């Protein structure tokens, strides 16, 4: 069990640029979740996948955000035309059926 | 609409004493509750959970109590150790798709400091 891996750990970009984050879940986990956390708040749910199917998306996920999990293994979260308000920690979690979610260490996004 | 609330931003406790962290929720659909611990620059780590059919769950030094009528849960850490110093998040889930653990709704977190 190598844990949930997220890359990069930190991304700095200029406003208006596109960014993509990657999450590698624990290998036997079929469920994968994305959350966003801002300073002083708890993580907020963005979206989740069961295998390759995206089953739920939060209203927080605007049209500029897209997530994929093409082969039911790793997942990517892309933000297009980044804005200042996108600055946050983006957390990925995975789980197997009826088990608690295990989180990665996150990708911190900073918008200049 | 904050469905899960941790009203104490911080808690300071002496080593060896009990730490009690509190959490309130408003959504009656929540039926699984979890506590996560988070160190700086790391992701949240699962600690303990409780189903709504129980009122207590214990794991070593950690005990979670659930009061459904009051929509309140608490985490007790006995005895507290300096290594327990971290941010503690309460989270709740409504069972869906046949699974007990779905998407999580988190509280704002409580910073616990345990002094030697």
mmCIF file of C-alpha atoms in Angstrom:
data_model
loop_
_atom_site.group_PDB
_atom_site.id
_atom_site.type_symbol
_atom_site.label_atom_id
_atom_site.label_comp_id
_atom_site.label_asym_id
_atom_site.label_seq_id
_atom_site.Cartn_x
_atom_site.Cartn_y
_atom_site.Cartn_z
ATOM 1 C CA UNK A 1 0.000 0.000 0.000
ATOM 2 C CA UNK A 2 1.877 3.048 -1.293
ATOM 3 C CA UNK A 3 -0.918 5.470 -0.491
ATOM 4 C CA UNK A 4 -2.625 8.067 -2.673
ATOM 5 C CA UNK A 5 -0.114 10.016 -4.750
ATOM 6 C CA UNK A 6 -0.715 13.529 -6.113
ATOM 7 C CA UNK A 7 1.419 15.492 -8.543
ATOM 8 C CA UNK A 8 2.614 18.141 -8.591
ATOM 9 C CA UNK A 9 2.722 19.060 -4.913
ATOM 10 C CA UNK A 10 2.733 22.748 -5.706
ATOM 11 C CA UNK A 11 1.724 24.610 -8.861
ATOM 12 C CA UNK A 12 2.243 28.332 -9.417
ATOM 13 C CA UNK A 13 0.675 29.842 -12.517
ATOM 14 C CA UNK A 14 -0.509 33.119 -13.943
ATOM 15 C CA UNK A 15 -4.165 34.021 -14.082
ATOM 16 C CA UNK A 16 -5.750 32.783 -17.281
ATOM 17 C CA UNK A 17 -3.477 29.780 -17.744
ATOM 18 C CA UNK A 18 -4.664 26.173 -17.756
ATOM 19 C CA UNK A 19 -3.419 23.698 -15.151
ATOM 20 C CA UNK A 20 -3.729 19.941 -14.780
ATOM 21 C CA UNK A 21 -3.255 17.853 -11.649
ATOM 22 C CA UNK A 22 -2.816 14.114 -11.421
ATOM 23 C CA UNK A 23 -3.944 11.657 -8.764
ATOM 24 C CA UNK A 24 -2.849 8.024 -8.471
ATOM 25 C CA UNK A 25 -5.150 6.211 -6.032
ATOM 26 C CA UNK A 26 -4.388 3.147 -3.953
ATOM 27 C CA UNK A 27 -4.317 0.383 -6.546
ATOM 28 C CA UNK A 28 -7.273 -1.721 -5.431
ATOM 29 C CA UNK A 29 -9.577 1.247 -4.779
ATOM 30 C CA UNK A 30 -12.374 1.694 -7.304
ATOM 31 C CA UNK A 31 -13.682 5.000 -5.943
ATOM 32 C CA UNK A 32 -11.796 8.259 -6.417
ATOM 33 C CA UNK A 33 -12.767 11.684 -5.048
ATOM 34 C CA UNK A 34 -11.581 15.251 -5.583
ATOM 35 C CA UNK A 35 -11.917 17.926 -2.887
ATOM 36 C CA UNK A 36 -10.806 21.540 -2.599
ATOM 37 C CA UNK A 37 -9.624 23.124 0.622
ATOM 38 C CA UNK A 38 -9.108 26.823 1.282
ATOM 39 C CA UNK A 39 -7.411 28.379 4.281
ATOM 40 C CA UNK A 40 -9.285 27.880 7.539
ATOM 41 C CA UNK A 41 -11.913 25.620 5.999
ATOM 42 C CA UNK A 42 -12.452 21.913 5.726
ATOM 43 C CA UNK A 43 -12.202 20.132 2.383
ATOM 44 C CA UNK A 44 -15.168 20.653 0.030
ATOM 45 C CA UNK A 45 -16.354 17.916 -2.298
ATOM 46 C CA UNK A 46 -15.862 18.506 -6.026
ATOM 47 C CA UNK A 47 -16.503 15.233 -7.832
ATOM 48 C CA UNK A 48 -16.142 11.478 -7.624
ATOM 49 C CA UNK A 49 -15.619 8.456 -9.836
ATOM 50 C CA UNK A 50 -16.510 4.841 -9.493
ATOM 51 C CA UNK A 51 -14.077 3.075 -11.788
ATOM 52 C CA UNK A 52 -14.074 5.252 -14.927
ATOM 53 C CA UNK A 53 -17.579 6.652 -14.467
ATOM 54 C CA UNK A 54 -17.967 10.147 -13.057
ATOM 55 C CA UNK A 55 -21.005 9.720 -10.835
ATOM 56 C CA UNK A 56 -21.407 13.096 -9.157
ATOM 57 C CA UNK A 57 -20.230 16.665 -9.593
ATOM 58 C CA UNK A 58 -20.611 19.492 -7.096
ATOM 59 C CA UNK A 59 -22.113 22.841 -8.017
ATOM 60 C CA UNK A 60 -18.676 24.177 -7.031
ATOM 61 C CA UNK A 61 -17.311 22.599 -10.190
ATOM 62 C CA UNK A 62 -17.751 25.324 -12.793
ATOM 63 C CA UNK A 63 -17.498 24.775 -16.547
ATOM 64 C CA UNK A 64 -13.804 25.619 -16.325
ATOM 65 C CA UNK A 65 -13.167 22.464 -14.326
ATOM 66 C CA UNK A 66 -13.040 18.999 -15.819
ATOM 67 C CA UNK A 67 -12.018 15.692 -14.330
ATOM 68 C CA UNK A 68 -11.305 12.369 -15.974
ATOM 69 C CA UNK A 69 -10.434 8.866 -14.953
ATOM 70 C CA UNK A 70 -9.995 7.225 -18.346
ATOM 71 C CA UNK A 71 -9.075 3.677 -17.393
ATOM 72 C CA UNK A 72 -10.430 3.569 -13.895
ATOM 73 C CA UNK A 73 -6.956 4.016 -12.429
ATOM 74 C CA UNK A 74 -5.344 7.475 -12.195
ATOM 75 C CA UNK A 75 -7.378 10.666 -12.504
ATOM 76 C CA UNK A 76 -6.682 14.175 -13.773
ATOM 77 C CA UNK A 77 -8.312 17.448 -12.757
ATOM 78 C CA UNK A 78 -7.960 20.304 -15.235
ATOM 79 C CA UNK A 79 -8.766 23.947 -14.591
ATOM 80 C CA UNK A 80 -9.014 26.156 -17.646
ATOM 81 C CA UNK A 81 -8.539 29.949 -17.626
ATOM 82 C CA UNK A 82 -7.547 30.000 -13.962
ATOM 83 C CA UNK A 83 -8.822 32.784 -11.709
ATOM 84 C CA UNK A 84 -7.564 34.156 -8.391
ATOM 85 C CA UNK A 85 -10.367 32.357 -6.583
ATOM 86 C CA UNK A 86 -9.042 28.994 -7.775
ATOM 87 C CA UNK A 87 -6.090 29.280 -5.395
ATOM 88 C CA UNK A 88 -6.529 26.399 -2.965
ATOM 89 C CA UNK A 89 -5.297 22.971 -1.960
ATOM 90 C CA UNK A 90 -6.732 20.279 -4.245
ATOM 91 C CA UNK A 91 -7.037 16.940 -2.483
ATOM 92 C CA UNK A 92 -7.619 13.531 -3.975
ATOM 93 C CA UNK A 93 -8.953 10.565 -2.004
ATOM 94 C CA UNK A 94 -9.675 6.962 -2.852
ATOM 95 C CA UNK A 95 -11.583 4.145 -1.252
ATOM 96 C CA UNK A 96 -12.842 0.647 -1.824
ATOM 97 C CA UNK A 97 -16.427 -0.388 -1.209
ATOM 98 C CA UNK A 98 -17.691 0.474 2.283
ATOM 99 C CA UNK A 99 -14.321 1.734 3.447
ATOM 100 C CA UNK A 100 -13.270 5.222 4.577
ATOM 101 C CA UNK A 101 -11.494 7.472 2.121
ATOM 102 C CA UNK A 102 -7.721 7.750 2.145
ATOM 103 C CA UNK A 103 -6.327 11.121 1.141
ATOM 104 C CA UNK A 104 -3.238 12.175 -0.736
ATOM 105 C CA UNK A 105 -1.086 15.097 0.390
ATOM 106 C CA UNK A 106 -2.696 17.442 -2.117
ATOM 107 C CA UNK A 107 -1.629 19.876 -4.822
ATOM 108 C CA UNK A 108 -1.389 23.482 -3.711
ATOM 109 C CA UNK A 109 -2.387 25.857 -6.516
ATOM 110 C CA UNK A 110 -1.228 29.471 -6.373
ATOM 111 C CA UNK A 111 -2.528 31.960 -8.957
ATOM 112 C CA UNK A 112 -0.358 35.028 -9.535
ATOM 113 C CA UNK B 1 -25.149 26.437 4.402
ATOM 114 C CA UNK B 2 -22.663 24.824 6.782
ATOM 115 C CA UNK B 3 -24.082 21.338 7.336
ATOM 116 C CA UNK B 4 -21.224 20.233 9.594
ATOM 117 C CA UNK B 5 -19.877 22.655 12.177
ATOM 118 C CA UNK B 6 -16.940 22.592 14.543
ATOM 119 C CA UNK B 7 -17.481 25.641 16.685
ATOM 120 C CA UNK B 8 -14.149 25.576 18.506
ATOM 121 C CA UNK B 9 -11.317 26.747 16.240
ATOM 122 C CA UNK B 10 -8.715 25.604 18.758
ATOM 123 C CA UNK B 11 -8.206 23.541 21.914
ATOM 124 C CA UNK B 12 -5.230 23.415 24.249
ATOM 125 C CA UNK B 13 -4.703 20.452 26.596
ATOM 126 C CA UNK B 14 -2.010 19.223 28.947
ATOM 127 C CA UNK B 15 -0.274 15.938 28.137
ATOM 128 C CA UNK B 16 -1.995 13.000 29.844
ATOM 129 C CA UNK B 17 -5.350 14.768 30.143
ATOM 130 C CA UNK B 18 -8.450 14.200 28.041
ATOM 131 C CA UNK B 19 -9.054 16.080 24.795
ATOM 132 C CA UNK B 20 -12.688 16.512 23.743
ATOM 133 C CA UNK B 21 -13.441 17.775 20.253
ATOM 134 C CA UNK B 22 -17.003 18.578 19.305
ATOM 135 C CA UNK B 23 -18.992 18.603 16.085
ATOM 136 C CA UNK B 24 -22.602 19.456 15.197
ATOM 137 C CA UNK B 25 -24.514 18.637 12.036
ATOM 138 C CA UNK B 26 -27.825 19.693 10.551
ATOM 139 C CA UNK B 27 -28.551 17.213 7.752
ATOM 140 C CA UNK B 28 -30.708 14.321 8.990
ATOM 141 C CA UNK B 29 -29.655 12.237 5.982
ATOM 142 C CA UNK B 30 -26.122 11.853 7.353
ATOM 143 C CA UNK B 31 -25.665 8.339 8.687
ATOM 144 C CA UNK B 32 -21.898 7.887 8.865
ATOM 145 C CA UNK B 33 -19.542 10.152 10.715
ATOM 146 C CA UNK B 34 -15.770 10.214 10.597
ATOM 147 C CA UNK B 35 -12.867 12.004 12.236
ATOM 148 C CA UNK B 36 -9.704 12.853 10.323
ATOM 149 C CA UNK B 37 -6.424 14.233 11.636
ATOM 150 C CA UNK B 38 -4.267 16.540 9.545
ATOM 151 C CA UNK B 39 -0.648 17.550 10.023
ATOM 152 C CA UNK B 40 0.779 20.553 8.110
ATOM 153 C CA UNK B 41 1.706 19.797 4.495
ATOM 154 C CA UNK B 42 0.004 16.393 4.650
ATOM 155 C CA UNK B 43 -3.411 15.158 3.616
ATOM 156 C CA UNK B 44 -6.079 14.221 6.178
ATOM 157 C CA UNK B 45 -5.573 10.834 7.842
ATOM 158 C CA UNK B 46 -8.575 8.727 8.840
ATOM 159 C CA UNK B 47 -8.883 8.191 12.606
ATOM 160 C CA UNK B 48 -12.205 6.655 13.530
ATOM 161 C CA UNK B 49 -15.792 6.460 12.340
ATOM 162 C CA UNK B 50 -19.242 5.705 13.665
ATOM 163 C CA UNK B 51 -22.483 4.580 12.094
ATOM 164 C CA UNK B 52 -25.758 6.253 13.070
ATOM 165 C CA UNK B 53 -27.011 2.947 14.476
ATOM 166 C CA UNK B 54 -24.400 3.195 17.226
ATOM 167 C CA UNK B 55 -23.799 5.769 19.918
ATOM 168 C CA UNK B 56 -20.174 4.938 20.701
ATOM 169 C CA UNK B 57 -17.140 3.541 18.943
ATOM 170 C CA UNK B 58 -13.758 3.036 20.537
ATOM 171 C CA UNK B 59 -10.303 2.448 19.076
ATOM 172 C CA UNK B 60 -7.426 2.567 21.499
ATOM 173 C CA UNK B 61 -7.098 6.072 22.910
ATOM 174 C CA UNK B 62 -9.809 7.401 20.610
ATOM 175 C CA UNK B 63 -13.543 7.217 21.297
ATOM 176 C CA UNK B 64 -16.296 8.805 19.231
ATOM 177 C CA UNK B 65 -19.716 9.470 20.738
ATOM 178 C CA UNK B 66 -22.830 10.171 18.685
ATOM 179 C CA UNK B 67 -26.000 11.835 19.997
ATOM 180 C CA UNK B 68 -28.474 11.607 17.129
ATOM 181 C CA UNK B 69 -31.266 13.520 18.836
ATOM 182 C CA UNK B 70 -28.940 16.464 19.400
ATOM 183 C CA UNK B 71 -27.177 15.971 16.026
ATOM 184 C CA UNK B 72 -23.898 16.114 17.894
ATOM 185 C CA UNK B 73 -20.767 14.023 17.963
ATOM 186 C CA UNK B 74 -17.566 14.246 19.905
ATOM 187 C CA UNK B 75 -14.098 12.739 19.797
ATOM 188 C CA UNK B 76 -12.375 11.894 23.060
ATOM 189 C CA UNK B 77 -8.634 11.324 23.181
ATOM 190 C CA UNK B 78 -7.364 9.767 26.415
ATOM 191 C CA UNK B 79 -4.605 10.212 27.395
ATOM 192 C CA UNK B 80 -3.568 13.073 25.123
ATOM 193 C CA UNK B 81 -0.006 13.051 23.800
ATOM 194 C CA UNK B 82 2.086 15.831 22.223
ATOM 195 C CA UNK B 83 2.062 13.855 18.943
ATOM 196 C CA UNK B 84 -1.713 14.303 18.840
ATOM 197 C CA UNK B 85 -1.224 18.011 18.120
ATOM 198 C CA UNK B 86 -2.832 18.534 14.715
ATOM 199 C CA UNK B 87 -5.989 19.828 13.032
ATOM 200 C CA UNK B 88 -8.968 17.535 13.565
ATOM 201 C CA UNK B 89 -11.796 17.446 11.050
ATOM 202 C CA UNK B 90 -15.222 16.020 11.601
ATOM 203 C CA UNK B 91 -16.886 14.671 8.435
ATOM 204 C CA UNK B 92 -20.274 13.213 7.587
ATOM 205 C CA UNK B 93 -21.638 11.060 4.820
ATOM 206 C CA UNK B 94 -25.064 9.956 3.630
ATOM 207 C CA UNK B 95 -25.098 6.357 2.414
ATOM 208 C CA UNK B 96 -25.789 6.116 -1.292
ATOM 209 C CA UNK B 97 -25.219 3.663 -4.110
ATOM 210 C CA UNK B 98 -25.221 0.804 -1.646
ATOM 211 C CA UNK B 99 -22.141 2.041 0.138
ATOM 212 C CA UNK B 100 -21.805 3.359 3.652
ATOM 213 C CA UNK B 101 -19.215 5.953 2.759
ATOM 214 C CA UNK B 102 -20.026 8.392 0.012
ATOM 215 C CA UNK B 103 -18.890 11.963 -0.526
ATOM 216 C CA UNK B 104 -17.830 13.636 2.686
ATOM 217 C CA UNK B 105 -19.021 16.938 4.122
ATOM 218 C CA UNK B 106 -16.387 18.382 6.444
ATOM 219 C CA UNK B 107 -16.419 20.786 9.348
ATOM 220 C CA UNK B 108 -13.984 23.699 9.516
ATOM 221 C CA UNK B 109 -11.554 21.861 11.760
ATOM 222 C CA UNK B 110 -10.240 22.293 15.314
ATOM 223 C CA UNK B 111 -6.561 22.874 16.036
ATOM 224 C CA UNK B 112 -5.536 20.674 18.970
ATOM 225 C CA UNK B 113 -2.369 21.528 20.864
ATOM 226 C CA UNK B 114 -1.146 19.102 23.518
ATOM 227 C CA UNK B 115 1.457 20.615 25.820
ATOM 228 C CA UNK B 116 4.159 18.427 27.415
#
